[in-house]
Short mmCIF file of C-alpha atoms and ligand atoms in Angstrom, two decimals:
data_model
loop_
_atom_site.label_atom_id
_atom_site.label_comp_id
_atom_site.label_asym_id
_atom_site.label_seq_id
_atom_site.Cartn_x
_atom_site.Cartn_y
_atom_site.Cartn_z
CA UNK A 237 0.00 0.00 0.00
CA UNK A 238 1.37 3.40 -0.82
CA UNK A 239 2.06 5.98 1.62
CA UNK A 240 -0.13 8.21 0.47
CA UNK A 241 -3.36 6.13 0.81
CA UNK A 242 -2.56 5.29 4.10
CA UNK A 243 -2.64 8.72 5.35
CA UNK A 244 -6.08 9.35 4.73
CA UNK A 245 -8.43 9.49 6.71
CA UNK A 246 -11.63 7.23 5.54
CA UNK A 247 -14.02 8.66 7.97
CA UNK A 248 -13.31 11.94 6.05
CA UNK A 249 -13.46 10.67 2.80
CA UNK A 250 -15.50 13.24 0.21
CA UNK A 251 -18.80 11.90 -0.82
CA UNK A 252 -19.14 13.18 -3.61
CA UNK A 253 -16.26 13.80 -6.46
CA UNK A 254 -16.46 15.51 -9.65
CA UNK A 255 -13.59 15.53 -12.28
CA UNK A 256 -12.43 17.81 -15.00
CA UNK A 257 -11.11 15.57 -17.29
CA UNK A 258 -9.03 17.87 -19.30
CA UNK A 259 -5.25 17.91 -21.22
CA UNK A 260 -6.06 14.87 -23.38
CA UNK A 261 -4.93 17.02 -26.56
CA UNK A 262 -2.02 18.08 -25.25
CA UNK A 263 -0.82 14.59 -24.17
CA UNK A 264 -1.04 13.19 -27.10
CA UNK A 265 0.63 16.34 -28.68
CA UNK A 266 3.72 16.30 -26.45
CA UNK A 267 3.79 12.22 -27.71
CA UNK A 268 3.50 13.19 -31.34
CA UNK A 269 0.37 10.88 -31.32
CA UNK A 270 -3.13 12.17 -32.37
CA UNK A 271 -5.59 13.58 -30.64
CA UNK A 272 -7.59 10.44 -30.65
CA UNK A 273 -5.07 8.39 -29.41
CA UNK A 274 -4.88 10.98 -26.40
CA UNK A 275 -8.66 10.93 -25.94
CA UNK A 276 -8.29 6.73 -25.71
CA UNK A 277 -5.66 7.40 -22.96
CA UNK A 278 -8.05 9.10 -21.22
CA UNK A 279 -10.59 6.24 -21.12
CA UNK A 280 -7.79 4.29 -19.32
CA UNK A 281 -7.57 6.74 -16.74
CA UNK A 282 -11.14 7.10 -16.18
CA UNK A 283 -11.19 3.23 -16.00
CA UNK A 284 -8.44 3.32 -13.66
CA UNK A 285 -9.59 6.56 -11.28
CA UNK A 286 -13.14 5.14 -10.84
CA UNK A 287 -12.35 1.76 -9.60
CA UNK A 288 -9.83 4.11 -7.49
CA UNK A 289 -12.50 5.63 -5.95
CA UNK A 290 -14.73 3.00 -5.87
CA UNK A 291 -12.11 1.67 -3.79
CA UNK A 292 -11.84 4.39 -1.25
CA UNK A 293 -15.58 4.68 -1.06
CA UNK A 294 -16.60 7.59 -2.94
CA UNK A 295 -20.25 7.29 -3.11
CA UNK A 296 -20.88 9.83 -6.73
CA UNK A 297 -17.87 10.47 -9.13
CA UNK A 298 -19.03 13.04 -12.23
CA UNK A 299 -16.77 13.55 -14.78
CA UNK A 300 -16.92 15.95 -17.62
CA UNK A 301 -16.31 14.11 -20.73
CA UNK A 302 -17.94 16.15 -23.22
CA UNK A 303 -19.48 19.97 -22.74
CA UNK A 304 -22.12 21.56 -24.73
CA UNK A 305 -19.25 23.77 -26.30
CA UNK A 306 -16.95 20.93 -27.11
CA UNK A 307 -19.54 20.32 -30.43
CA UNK A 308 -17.77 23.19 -31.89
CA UNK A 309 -14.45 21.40 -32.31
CA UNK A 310 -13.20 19.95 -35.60
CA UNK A 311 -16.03 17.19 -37.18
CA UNK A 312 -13.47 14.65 -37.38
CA UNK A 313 -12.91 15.28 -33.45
CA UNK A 314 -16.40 14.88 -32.34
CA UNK A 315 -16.79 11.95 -34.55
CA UNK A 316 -13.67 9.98 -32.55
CA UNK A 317 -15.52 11.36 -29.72
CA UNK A 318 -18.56 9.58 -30.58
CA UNK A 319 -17.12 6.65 -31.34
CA UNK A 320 -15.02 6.06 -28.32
CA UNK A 321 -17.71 6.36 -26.12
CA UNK A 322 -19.99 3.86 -28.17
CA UNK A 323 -17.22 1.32 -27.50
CA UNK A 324 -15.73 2.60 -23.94
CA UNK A 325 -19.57 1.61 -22.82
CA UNK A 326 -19.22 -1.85 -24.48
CA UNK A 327 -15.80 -2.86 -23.13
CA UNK A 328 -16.58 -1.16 -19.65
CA UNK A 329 -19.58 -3.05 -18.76
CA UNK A 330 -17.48 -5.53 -17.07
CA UNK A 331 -15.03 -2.85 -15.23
CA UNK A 332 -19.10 -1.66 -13.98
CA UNK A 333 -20.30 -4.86 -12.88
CA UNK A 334 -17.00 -6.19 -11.14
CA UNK A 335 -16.72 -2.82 -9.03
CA UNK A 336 -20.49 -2.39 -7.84
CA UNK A 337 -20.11 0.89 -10.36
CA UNK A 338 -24.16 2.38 -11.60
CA UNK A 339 -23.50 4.31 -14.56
CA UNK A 340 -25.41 7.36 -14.78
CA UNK A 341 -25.40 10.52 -17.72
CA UNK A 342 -26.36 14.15 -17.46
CA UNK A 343 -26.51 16.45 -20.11
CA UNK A 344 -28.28 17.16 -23.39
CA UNK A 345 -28.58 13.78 -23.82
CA UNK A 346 -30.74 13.64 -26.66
CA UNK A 347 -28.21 15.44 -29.03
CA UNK A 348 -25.68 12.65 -28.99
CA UNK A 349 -25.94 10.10 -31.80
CA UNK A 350 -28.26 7.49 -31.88
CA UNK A 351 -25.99 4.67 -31.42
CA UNK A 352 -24.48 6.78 -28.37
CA UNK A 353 -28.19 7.08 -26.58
CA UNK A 354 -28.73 3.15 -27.29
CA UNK A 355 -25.40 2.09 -25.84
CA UNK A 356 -26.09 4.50 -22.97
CA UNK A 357 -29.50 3.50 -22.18
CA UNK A 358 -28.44 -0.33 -22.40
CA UNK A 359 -25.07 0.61 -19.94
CA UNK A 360 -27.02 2.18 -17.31
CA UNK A 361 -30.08 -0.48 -17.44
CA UNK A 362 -27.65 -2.85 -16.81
CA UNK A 363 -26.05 -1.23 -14.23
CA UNK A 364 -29.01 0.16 -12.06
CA UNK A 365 -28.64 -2.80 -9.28
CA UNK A 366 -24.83 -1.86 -8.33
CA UNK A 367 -24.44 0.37 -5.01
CA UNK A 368 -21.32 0.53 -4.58
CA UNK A 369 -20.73 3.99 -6.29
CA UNK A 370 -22.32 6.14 -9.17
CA UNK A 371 -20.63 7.53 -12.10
CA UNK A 372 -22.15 10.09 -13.71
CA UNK A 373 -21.16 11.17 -17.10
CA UNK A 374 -21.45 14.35 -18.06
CA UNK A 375 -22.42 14.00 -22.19
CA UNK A 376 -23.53 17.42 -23.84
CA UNK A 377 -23.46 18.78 -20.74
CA UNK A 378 -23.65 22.69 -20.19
CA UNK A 379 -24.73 23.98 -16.64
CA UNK A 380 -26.05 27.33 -18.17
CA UNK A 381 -28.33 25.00 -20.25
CA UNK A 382 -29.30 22.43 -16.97
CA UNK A 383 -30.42 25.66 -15.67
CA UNK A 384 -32.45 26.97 -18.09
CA UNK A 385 -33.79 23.62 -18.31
CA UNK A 386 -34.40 24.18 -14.65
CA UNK A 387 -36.24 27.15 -15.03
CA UNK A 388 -38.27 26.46 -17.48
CA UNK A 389 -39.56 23.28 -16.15
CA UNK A 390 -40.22 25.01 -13.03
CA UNK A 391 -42.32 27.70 -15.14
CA UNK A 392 -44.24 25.03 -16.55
CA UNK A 393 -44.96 23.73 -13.24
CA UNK A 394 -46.05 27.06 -11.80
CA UNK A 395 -48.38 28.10 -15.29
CA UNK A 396 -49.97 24.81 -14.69
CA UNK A 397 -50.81 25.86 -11.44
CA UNK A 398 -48.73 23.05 -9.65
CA UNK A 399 -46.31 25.07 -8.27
CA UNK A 400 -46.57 28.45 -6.43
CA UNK A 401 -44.04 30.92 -7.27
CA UNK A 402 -43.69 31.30 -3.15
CA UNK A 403 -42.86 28.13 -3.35
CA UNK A 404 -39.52 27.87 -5.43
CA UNK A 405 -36.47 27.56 -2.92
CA UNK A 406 -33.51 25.89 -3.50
CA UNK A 407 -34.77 22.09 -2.94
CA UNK A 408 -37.47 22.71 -5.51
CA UNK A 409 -34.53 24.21 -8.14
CA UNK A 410 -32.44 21.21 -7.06
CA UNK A 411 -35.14 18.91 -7.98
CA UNK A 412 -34.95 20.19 -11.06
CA UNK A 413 -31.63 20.09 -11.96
CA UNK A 414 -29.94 17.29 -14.26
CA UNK A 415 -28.31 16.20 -10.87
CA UNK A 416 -31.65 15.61 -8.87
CA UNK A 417 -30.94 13.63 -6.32
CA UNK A 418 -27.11 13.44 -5.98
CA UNK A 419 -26.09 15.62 -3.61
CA UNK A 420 -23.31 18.80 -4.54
CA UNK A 421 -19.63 17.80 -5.03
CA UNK A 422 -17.50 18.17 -2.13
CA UNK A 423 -14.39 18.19 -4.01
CA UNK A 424 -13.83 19.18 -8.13
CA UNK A 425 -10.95 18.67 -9.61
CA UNK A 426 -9.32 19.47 -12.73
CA UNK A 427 -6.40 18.71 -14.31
CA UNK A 428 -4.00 19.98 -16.99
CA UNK A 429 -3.12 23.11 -15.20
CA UNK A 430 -6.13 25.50 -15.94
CA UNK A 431 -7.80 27.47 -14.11
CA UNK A 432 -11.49 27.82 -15.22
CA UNK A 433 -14.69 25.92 -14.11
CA UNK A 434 -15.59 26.21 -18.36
CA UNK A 435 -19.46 25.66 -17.67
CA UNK A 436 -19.50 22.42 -15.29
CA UNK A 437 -22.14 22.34 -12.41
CA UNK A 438 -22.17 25.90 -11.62
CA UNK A 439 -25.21 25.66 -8.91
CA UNK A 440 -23.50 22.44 -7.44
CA UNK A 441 -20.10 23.58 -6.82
CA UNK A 442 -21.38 26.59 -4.52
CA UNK A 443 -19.18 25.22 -1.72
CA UNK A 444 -17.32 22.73 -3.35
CA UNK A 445 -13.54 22.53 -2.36
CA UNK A 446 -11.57 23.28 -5.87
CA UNK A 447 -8.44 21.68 -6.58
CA UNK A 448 -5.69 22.38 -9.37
CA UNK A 449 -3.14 20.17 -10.49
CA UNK A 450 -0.85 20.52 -13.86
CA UNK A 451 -1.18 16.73 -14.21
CA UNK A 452 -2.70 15.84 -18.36
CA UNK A 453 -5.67 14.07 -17.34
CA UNK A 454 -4.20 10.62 -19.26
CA UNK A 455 -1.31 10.81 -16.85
CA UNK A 456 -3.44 11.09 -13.88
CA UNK A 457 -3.19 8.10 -11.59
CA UNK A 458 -4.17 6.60 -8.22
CA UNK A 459 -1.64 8.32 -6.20
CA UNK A 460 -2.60 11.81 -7.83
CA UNK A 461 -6.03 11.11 -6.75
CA UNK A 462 -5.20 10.36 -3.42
CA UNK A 463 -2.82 13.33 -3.30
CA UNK A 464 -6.28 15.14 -4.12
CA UNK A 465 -8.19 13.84 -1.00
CA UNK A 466 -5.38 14.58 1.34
CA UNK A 467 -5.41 18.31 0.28
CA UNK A 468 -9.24 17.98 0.97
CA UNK A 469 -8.89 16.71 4.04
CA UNK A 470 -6.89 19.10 5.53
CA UNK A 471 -9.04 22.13 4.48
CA UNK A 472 -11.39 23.36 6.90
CA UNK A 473 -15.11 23.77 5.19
CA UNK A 474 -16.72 27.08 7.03
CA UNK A 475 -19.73 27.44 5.35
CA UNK A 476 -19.50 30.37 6.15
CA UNK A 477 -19.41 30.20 10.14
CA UNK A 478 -16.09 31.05 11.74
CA UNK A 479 -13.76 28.13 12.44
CA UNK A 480 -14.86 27.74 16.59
CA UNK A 481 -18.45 27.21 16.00
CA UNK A 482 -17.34 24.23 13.93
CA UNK A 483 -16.42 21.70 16.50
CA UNK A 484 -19.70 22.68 19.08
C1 LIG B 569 -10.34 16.85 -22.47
O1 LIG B 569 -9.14 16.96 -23.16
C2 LIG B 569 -11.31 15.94 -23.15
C3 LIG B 569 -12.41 16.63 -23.84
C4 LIG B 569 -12.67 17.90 -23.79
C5 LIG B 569 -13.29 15.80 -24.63
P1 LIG B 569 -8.92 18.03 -24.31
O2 LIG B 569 -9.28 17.40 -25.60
O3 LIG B 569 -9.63 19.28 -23.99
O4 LIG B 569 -7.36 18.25 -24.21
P2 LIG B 569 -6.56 19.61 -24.40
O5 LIG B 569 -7.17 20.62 -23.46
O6 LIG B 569 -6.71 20.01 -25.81
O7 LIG B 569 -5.18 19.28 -24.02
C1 LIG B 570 -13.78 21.02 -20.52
O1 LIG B 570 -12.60 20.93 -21.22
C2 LIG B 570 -14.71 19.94 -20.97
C3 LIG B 570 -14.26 18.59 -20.71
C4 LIG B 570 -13.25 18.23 -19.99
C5 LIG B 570 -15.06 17.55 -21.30
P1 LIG B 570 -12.30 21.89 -22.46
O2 LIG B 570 -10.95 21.56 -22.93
O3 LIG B 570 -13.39 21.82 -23.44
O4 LIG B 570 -12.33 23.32 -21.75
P2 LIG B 570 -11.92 24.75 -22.28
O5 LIG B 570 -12.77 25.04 -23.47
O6 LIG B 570 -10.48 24.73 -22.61
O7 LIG B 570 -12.22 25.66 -21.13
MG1 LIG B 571 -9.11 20.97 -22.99
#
């Protein structure tokens, strides 16, 4: 066991995880590969990270994997995209079902490809029964969209005369979000040494704990994750209270 594992704490652990899974490109560019070829790298270290923290009991893991703005890159891109997840789901299935791992998606689902929905649909079907942890893909996904969606759901409910507008707090927005259900990150992460949220979970990561690192997401291992959780772990999460009303 490494060192760094052993040092946390696993009462402590965060719930909830969500990743920034970015620096694929530029892998594969300092390689001289292809883009592709870094984007298949980074299937291995999703595969790898979420058994990781399936492992240290991380109930939710969401990972950006594709963003409402990424459809503006080059076709030939978002076709290898496309493709790779089609056959990630296939050849994952197993990795799922051996680790207790319920696949879930959030996004603007209905714009991917066909083939893409199918394979989804059929992934997380399969996958409902596991409780060990849920990864949640985030496919299309654009939080200024979710909460637009949010809103206008929530209008719909109130012109129907289901809701009253007094009525709209936080829980009933929450409910509404892509995300219903799961409860806000504790810890985001993002890799590849930026320094931007680039339209991921905006309303969930109110009081998430952020963390940096220059690691290219394909290069991103166990011990970088764990590295992760110990930084968590020693923060001190105020909510906004001062730091003696925490322990009474
Ligand atoms: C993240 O890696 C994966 C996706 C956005 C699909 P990038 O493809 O953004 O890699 P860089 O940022 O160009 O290095
Ligand atoms: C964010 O990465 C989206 C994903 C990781 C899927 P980008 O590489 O698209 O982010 P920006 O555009 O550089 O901010
Ligand atoms: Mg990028």
């Amino acid at each position: 066991m490494s060192s760094r594992k052993e040092q946390i704490q696993a009462d402590r652990i965060p719930k909830h995880v969500a990743i920034i899974m970015d620096g694929n490109g530029r892998w594969a560019k300092k390689k001289g590969y292809l883009r592709s070829l870094g984007h298949e790298n980074g299937v291995d270290a999703l595969r790898n990270i979420a058994t990781a923290s399936a492992k240290l009991n991380i109930e939710y893991l969401t990972v950006y994997a594709f963003s409402s703005e990424n459809w503006n890159r080059p076709q030939r891109e978002v076709n290898a995209l496309m493709a790779l997840l089609v056959t990630s789901l296939k050849k994952e299935l197993k990795t799922l079902m051996d680790n207790k791992i319920r696949l879930n998606a959030i996004g603007n689902l209905a714009s991917l490809p066909d083939k893409c929905q199918q394979e989804l649909d059929e992934v997380i079907l399969k996958t409902r029964e596991n409780d060990h942890m849920m990864l949640t893909l985030a496919l299309s996904y654009g939080s200024k969209e979710e909460i637009l969606e949010a809103t206008k759901s929530i209008a719909q409910q109130v012109k129907e005369g289901n809701l009253a507008v007094e009525d709209i707090d936080e829980v009933t927005f929450t409910q509404n979000l892509y995300t219903s259900g799961i409860p806000d990150p504790d810890l985001l992460i993002r890799t590849s040494n930026e320094y931007r949220i680039s339209n991921y979970l905006l309303w969930q990561i109110a009081y998430s704990e952020l963390y940096f690192t220059p690691k290219l997401w394909p290069e991103f291992k166990d011990e970088d994750l764990y590295e992760a959780i110990l930084n968590y772990q020693k923060r001190e999460r105020r909510f906004g209270k001062i730091s003696e009303q925490l322990n009474s």
